[in-house]
Short mmCIF file of C-alpha atoms and ligand atoms in Angstrom, two decimals:
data_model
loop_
_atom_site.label_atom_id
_atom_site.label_comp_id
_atom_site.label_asym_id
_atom_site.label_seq_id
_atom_site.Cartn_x
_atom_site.Cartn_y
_atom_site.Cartn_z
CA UNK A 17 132.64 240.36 76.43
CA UNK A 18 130.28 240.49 73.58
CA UNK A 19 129.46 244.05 71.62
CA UNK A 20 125.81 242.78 71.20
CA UNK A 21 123.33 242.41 73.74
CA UNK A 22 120.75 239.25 73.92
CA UNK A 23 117.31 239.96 72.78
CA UNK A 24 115.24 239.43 75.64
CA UNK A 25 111.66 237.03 75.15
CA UNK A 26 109.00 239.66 74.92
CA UNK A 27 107.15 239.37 78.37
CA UNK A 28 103.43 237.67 78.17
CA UNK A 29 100.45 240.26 78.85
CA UNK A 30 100.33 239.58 82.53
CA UNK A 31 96.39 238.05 82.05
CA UNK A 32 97.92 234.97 80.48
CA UNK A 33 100.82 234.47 82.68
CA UNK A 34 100.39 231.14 84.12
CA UNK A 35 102.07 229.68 87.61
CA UNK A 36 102.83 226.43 88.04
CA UNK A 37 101.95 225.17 91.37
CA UNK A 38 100.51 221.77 90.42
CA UNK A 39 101.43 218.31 92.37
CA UNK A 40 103.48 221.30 94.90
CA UNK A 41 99.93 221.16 97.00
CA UNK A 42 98.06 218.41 98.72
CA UNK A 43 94.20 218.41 100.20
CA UNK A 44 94.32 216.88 103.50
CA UNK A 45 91.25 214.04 102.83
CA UNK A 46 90.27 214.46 106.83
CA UNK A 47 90.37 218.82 107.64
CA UNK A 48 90.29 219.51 103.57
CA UNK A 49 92.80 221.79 104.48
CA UNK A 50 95.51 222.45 101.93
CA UNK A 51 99.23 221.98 102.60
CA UNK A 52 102.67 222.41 100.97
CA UNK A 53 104.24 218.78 100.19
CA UNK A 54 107.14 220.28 101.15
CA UNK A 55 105.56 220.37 104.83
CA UNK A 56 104.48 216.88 104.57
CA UNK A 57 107.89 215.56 103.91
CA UNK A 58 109.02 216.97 107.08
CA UNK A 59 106.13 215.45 109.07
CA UNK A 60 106.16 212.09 107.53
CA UNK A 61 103.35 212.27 105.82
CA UNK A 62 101.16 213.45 108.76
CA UNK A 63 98.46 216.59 108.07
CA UNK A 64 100.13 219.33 110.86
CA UNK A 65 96.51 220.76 111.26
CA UNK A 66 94.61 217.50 111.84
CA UNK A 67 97.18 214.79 112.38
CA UNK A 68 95.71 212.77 109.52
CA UNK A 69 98.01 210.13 108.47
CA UNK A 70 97.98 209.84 104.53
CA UNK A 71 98.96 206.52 103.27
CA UNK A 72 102.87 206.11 102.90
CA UNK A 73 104.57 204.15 99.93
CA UNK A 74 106.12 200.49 100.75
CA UNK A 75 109.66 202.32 100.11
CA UNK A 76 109.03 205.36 102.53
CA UNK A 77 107.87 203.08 104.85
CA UNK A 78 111.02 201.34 104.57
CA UNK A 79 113.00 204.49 104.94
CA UNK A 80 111.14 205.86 107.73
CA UNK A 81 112.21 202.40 109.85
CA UNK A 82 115.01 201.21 108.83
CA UNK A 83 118.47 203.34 110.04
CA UNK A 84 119.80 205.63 107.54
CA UNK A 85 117.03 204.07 105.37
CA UNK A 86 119.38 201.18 104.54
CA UNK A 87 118.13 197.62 104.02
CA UNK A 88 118.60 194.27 101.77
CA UNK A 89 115.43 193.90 99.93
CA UNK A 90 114.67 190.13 99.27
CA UNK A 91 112.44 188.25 96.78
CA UNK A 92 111.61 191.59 94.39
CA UNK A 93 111.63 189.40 91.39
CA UNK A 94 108.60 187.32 92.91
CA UNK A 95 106.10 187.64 90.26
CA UNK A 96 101.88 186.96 89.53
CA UNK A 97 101.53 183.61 87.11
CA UNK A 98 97.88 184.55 86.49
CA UNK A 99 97.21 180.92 87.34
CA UNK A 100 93.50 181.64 86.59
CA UNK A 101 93.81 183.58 83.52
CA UNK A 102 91.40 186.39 85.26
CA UNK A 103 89.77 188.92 83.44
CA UNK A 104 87.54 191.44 84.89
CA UNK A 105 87.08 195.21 83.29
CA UNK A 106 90.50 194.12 82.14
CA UNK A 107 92.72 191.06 81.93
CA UNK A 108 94.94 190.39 85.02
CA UNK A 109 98.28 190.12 83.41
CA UNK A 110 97.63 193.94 81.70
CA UNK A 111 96.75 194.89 85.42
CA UNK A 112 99.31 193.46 87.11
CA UNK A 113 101.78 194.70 84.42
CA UNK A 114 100.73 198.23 84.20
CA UNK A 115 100.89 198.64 88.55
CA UNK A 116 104.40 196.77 88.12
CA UNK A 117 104.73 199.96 85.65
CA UNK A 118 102.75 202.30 88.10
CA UNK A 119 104.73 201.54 91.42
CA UNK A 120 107.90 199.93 90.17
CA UNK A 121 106.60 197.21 92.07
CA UNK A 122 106.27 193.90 91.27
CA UNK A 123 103.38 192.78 93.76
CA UNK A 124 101.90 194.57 96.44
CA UNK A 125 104.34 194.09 99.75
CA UNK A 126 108.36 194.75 99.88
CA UNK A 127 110.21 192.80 102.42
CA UNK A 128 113.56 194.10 103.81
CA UNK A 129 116.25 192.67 106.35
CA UNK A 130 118.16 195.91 108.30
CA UNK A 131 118.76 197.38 111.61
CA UNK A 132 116.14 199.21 113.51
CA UNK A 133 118.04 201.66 116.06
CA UNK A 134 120.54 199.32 116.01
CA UNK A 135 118.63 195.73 116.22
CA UNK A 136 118.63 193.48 113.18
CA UNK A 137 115.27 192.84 112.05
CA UNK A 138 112.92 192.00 109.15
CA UNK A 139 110.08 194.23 108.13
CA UNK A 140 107.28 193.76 105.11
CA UNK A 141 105.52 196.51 104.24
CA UNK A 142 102.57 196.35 102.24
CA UNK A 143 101.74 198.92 99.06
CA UNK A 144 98.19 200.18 99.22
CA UNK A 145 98.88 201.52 95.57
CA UNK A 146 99.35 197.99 93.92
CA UNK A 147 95.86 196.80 93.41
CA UNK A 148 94.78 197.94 96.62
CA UNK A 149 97.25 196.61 98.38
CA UNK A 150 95.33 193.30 98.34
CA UNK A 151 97.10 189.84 99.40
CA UNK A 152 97.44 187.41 96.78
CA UNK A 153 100.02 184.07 96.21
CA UNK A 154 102.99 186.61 95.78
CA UNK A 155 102.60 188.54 99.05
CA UNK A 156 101.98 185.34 100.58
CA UNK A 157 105.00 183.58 99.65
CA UNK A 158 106.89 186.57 100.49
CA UNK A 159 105.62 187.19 103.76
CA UNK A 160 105.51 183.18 104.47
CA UNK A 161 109.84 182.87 103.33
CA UNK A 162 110.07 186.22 105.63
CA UNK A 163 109.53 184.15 108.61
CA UNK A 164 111.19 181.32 107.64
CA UNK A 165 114.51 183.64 107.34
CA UNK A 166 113.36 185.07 110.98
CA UNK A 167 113.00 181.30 112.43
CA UNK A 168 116.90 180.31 111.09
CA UNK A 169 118.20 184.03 112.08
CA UNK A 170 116.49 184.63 115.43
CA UNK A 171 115.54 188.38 114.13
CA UNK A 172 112.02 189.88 115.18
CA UNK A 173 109.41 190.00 112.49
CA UNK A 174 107.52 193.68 111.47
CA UNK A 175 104.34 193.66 109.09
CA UNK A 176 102.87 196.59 108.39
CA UNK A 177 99.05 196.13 106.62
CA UNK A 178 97.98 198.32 104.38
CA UNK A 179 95.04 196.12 102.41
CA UNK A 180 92.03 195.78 100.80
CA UNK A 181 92.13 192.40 101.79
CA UNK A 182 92.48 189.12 99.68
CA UNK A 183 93.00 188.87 95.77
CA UNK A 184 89.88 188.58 94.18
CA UNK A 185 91.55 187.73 90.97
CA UNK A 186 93.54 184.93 92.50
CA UNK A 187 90.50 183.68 94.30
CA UNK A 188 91.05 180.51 96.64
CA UNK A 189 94.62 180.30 95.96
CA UNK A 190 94.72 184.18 98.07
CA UNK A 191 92.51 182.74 100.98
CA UNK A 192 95.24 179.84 101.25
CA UNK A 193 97.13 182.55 101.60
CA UNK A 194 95.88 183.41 105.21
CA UNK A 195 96.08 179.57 106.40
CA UNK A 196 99.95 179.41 105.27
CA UNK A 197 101.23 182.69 106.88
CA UNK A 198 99.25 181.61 110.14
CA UNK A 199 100.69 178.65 110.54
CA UNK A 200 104.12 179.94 109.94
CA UNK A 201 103.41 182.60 112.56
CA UNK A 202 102.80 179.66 114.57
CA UNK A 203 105.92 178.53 114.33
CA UNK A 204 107.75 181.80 114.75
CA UNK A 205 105.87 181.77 117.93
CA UNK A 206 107.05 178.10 118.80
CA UNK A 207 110.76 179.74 118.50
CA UNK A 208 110.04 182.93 121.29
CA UNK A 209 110.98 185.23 118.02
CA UNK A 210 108.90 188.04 118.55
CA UNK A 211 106.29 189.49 116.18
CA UNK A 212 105.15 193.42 115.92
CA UNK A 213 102.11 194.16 113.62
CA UNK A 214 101.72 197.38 112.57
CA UNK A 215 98.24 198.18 111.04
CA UNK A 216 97.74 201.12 109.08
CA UNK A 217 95.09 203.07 106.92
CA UNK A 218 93.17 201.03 105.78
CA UNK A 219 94.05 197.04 106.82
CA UNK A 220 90.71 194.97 105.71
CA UNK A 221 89.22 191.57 104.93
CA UNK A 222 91.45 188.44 104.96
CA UNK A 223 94.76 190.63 106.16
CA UNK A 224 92.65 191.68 109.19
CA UNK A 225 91.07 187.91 109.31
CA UNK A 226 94.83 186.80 109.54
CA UNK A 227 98.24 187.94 110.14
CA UNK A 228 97.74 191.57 111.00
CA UNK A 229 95.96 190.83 114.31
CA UNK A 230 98.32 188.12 115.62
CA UNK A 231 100.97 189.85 116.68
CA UNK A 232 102.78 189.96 119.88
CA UNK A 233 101.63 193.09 119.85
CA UNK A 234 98.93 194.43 117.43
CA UNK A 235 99.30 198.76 117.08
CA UNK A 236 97.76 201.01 114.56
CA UNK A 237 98.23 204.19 113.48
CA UNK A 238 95.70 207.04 114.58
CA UNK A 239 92.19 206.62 113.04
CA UNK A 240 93.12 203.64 110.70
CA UNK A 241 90.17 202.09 109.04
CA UNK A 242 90.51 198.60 110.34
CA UNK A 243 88.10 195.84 109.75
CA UNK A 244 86.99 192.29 108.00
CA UNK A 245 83.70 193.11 106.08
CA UNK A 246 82.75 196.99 105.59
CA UNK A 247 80.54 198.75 107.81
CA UNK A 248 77.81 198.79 104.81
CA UNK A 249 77.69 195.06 104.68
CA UNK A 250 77.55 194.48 108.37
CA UNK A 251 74.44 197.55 108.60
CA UNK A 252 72.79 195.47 106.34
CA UNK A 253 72.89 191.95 107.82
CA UNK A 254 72.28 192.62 111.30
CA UNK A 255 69.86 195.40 110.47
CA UNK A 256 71.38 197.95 113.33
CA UNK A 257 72.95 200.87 113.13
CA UNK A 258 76.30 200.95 113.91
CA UNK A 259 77.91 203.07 116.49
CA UNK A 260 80.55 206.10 115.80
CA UNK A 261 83.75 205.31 115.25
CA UNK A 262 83.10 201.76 114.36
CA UNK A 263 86.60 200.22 112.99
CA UNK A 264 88.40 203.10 113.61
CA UNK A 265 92.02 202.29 115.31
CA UNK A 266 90.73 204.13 118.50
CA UNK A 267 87.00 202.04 119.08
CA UNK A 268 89.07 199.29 118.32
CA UNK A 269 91.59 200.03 120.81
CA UNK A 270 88.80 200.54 123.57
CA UNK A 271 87.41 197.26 123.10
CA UNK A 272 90.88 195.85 123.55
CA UNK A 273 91.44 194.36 119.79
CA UNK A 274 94.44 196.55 119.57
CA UNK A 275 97.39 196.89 122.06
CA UNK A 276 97.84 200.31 121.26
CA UNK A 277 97.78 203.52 118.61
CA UNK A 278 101.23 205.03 117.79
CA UNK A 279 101.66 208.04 115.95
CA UNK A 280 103.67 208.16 113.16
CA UNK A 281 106.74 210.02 114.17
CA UNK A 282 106.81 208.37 117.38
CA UNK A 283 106.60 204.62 115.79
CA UNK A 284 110.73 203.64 115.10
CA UNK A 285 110.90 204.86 119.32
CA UNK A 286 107.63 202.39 120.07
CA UNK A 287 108.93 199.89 117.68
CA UNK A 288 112.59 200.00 119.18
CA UNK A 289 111.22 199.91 122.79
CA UNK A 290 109.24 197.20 122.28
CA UNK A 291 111.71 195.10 120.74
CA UNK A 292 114.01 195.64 124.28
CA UNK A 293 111.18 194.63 126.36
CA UNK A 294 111.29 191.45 124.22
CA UNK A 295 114.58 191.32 125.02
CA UNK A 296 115.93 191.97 121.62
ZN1 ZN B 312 94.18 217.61 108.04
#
């Protein structure tokens, strides 16, 4: 035991005591209601007052799917050759190495081979926070050796979009893109392996123009943003205005481009249930 006592910090005048509650809150985008991240965790992401689905990272995705969140992740290494040497506000190679930096990513989709309640399948899940989750060569190729590895396994192939749409900064070489992961679809198709797309806030341009709407089944999440061109572009060419709700998950589903809209908490049960009806 020591004789002396420790000198205590003198206290701060309580007018400059400062709390730190920063990155503890988020503002729900839809209600603008405020809400513990704590509470998010526990609802997947999913505003309790609203049931606004905020976007979910390629890895949570991955975790929310996949049993016990365990998986083999495959081509990670896959990297952007720059093969135009693109430079907008800033060259591509400094963009694509400070999102690599940003989302420990190195393109925008991850691709992982695991059971979902208790079936062996492949999911890719795209990352809305590398360059907007757009689809260049690298998510492509990734996507495209995905269902090659479903064809020679016989597992059932899960995308979920989450994209701006094409690469601009790969330019044709991302529009091939859509051509080569169509016609592998094809042949995933030609084998009876089943294919689930699973389109998400917000799935756009060539992703929508592509794979994300030629699933087996095709099911969003509730009010998605889901589309080819924006709704500003279209106003202006056919000079109308467009009706409420236009490319939201639930319009869409009324005019039958979607099979159905799945809430987030309820999508591994869909997913599983679907895959049994497949017989899988
Ligand atoms: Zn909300």
């Amino acid at each position: 035991m020591s004789w002396f006592k420790k000198r205590k910090a003198p206290k701060k005048p309580i007018g400059t005591r400062t709390v730190k509650t920063e990155g503890l809150w988020e503002k729900c985008e839809q209600c603008k209601q405020t809400i513990w991240k704590k509470d998010l965790e526990s609802t997947c992401n999913v505003c309790p007052n609203c049931n606004f689905h905020f976007k979910l990272k390629a890895n949570e995705r991955f975790n929310l799917l996949f049993d016990h969140g365990t998986y083999i992740e495959y081509d990670r290494d896959l990297q952007s050759n720059d093969p135009l040497q693109f430079v907008d506000k800033k060259p591509y190679k400094t963009r694509l190495s400070d999102m690599s930096l940003a989302t420990g990513m190195n393109d925008a989709i991850m691709v992982g081979e695991g059971k979902l309640s208790d079936k062996v399948v492949c999911i890719c899940a795209m990352e809305s926070g590398f360059i907007s989750g757009s689809m260049g060569v690298v998510v492509g190729e990734k996507i495209t050796r995905a269902i090659e590895r479903c064809v020679e396994k016989k597992h059932p192939l899960i995308i979920v979009s989450c994209s701006g749409g094409a690469r601009m900064q790969e330019g044709a070489l991302s529009l091939m893109q859509m051509a080569k992961i169509s016609g592998a679809l094809a042949r995933l198709d030609r084998k009876h392996i089943p294919y689930i797309s699973v389109l998400t806030n917000p799935t756009t341009g060539g992703v929508t123009a592509s794979y994300a709407m030629l699933g087996d089944l095709n099911i969003a999440e509730p009010n998605a943003l889901i589309g080819f061109a924006g709704p500003r572009v279209i106003e202006q060419t056919i000079r109308q205005k467009l009706p409420s709700g236009f490319q939201r998950s639930e319009f869409l589903l009324q005019h039958g481009m979607l099979d159905a809209i799945v809430n987030r908490k309820d999508i591994k049960t869909y997913l599983s249930n679907a895959l049994n009806f497949f017989g899988f």
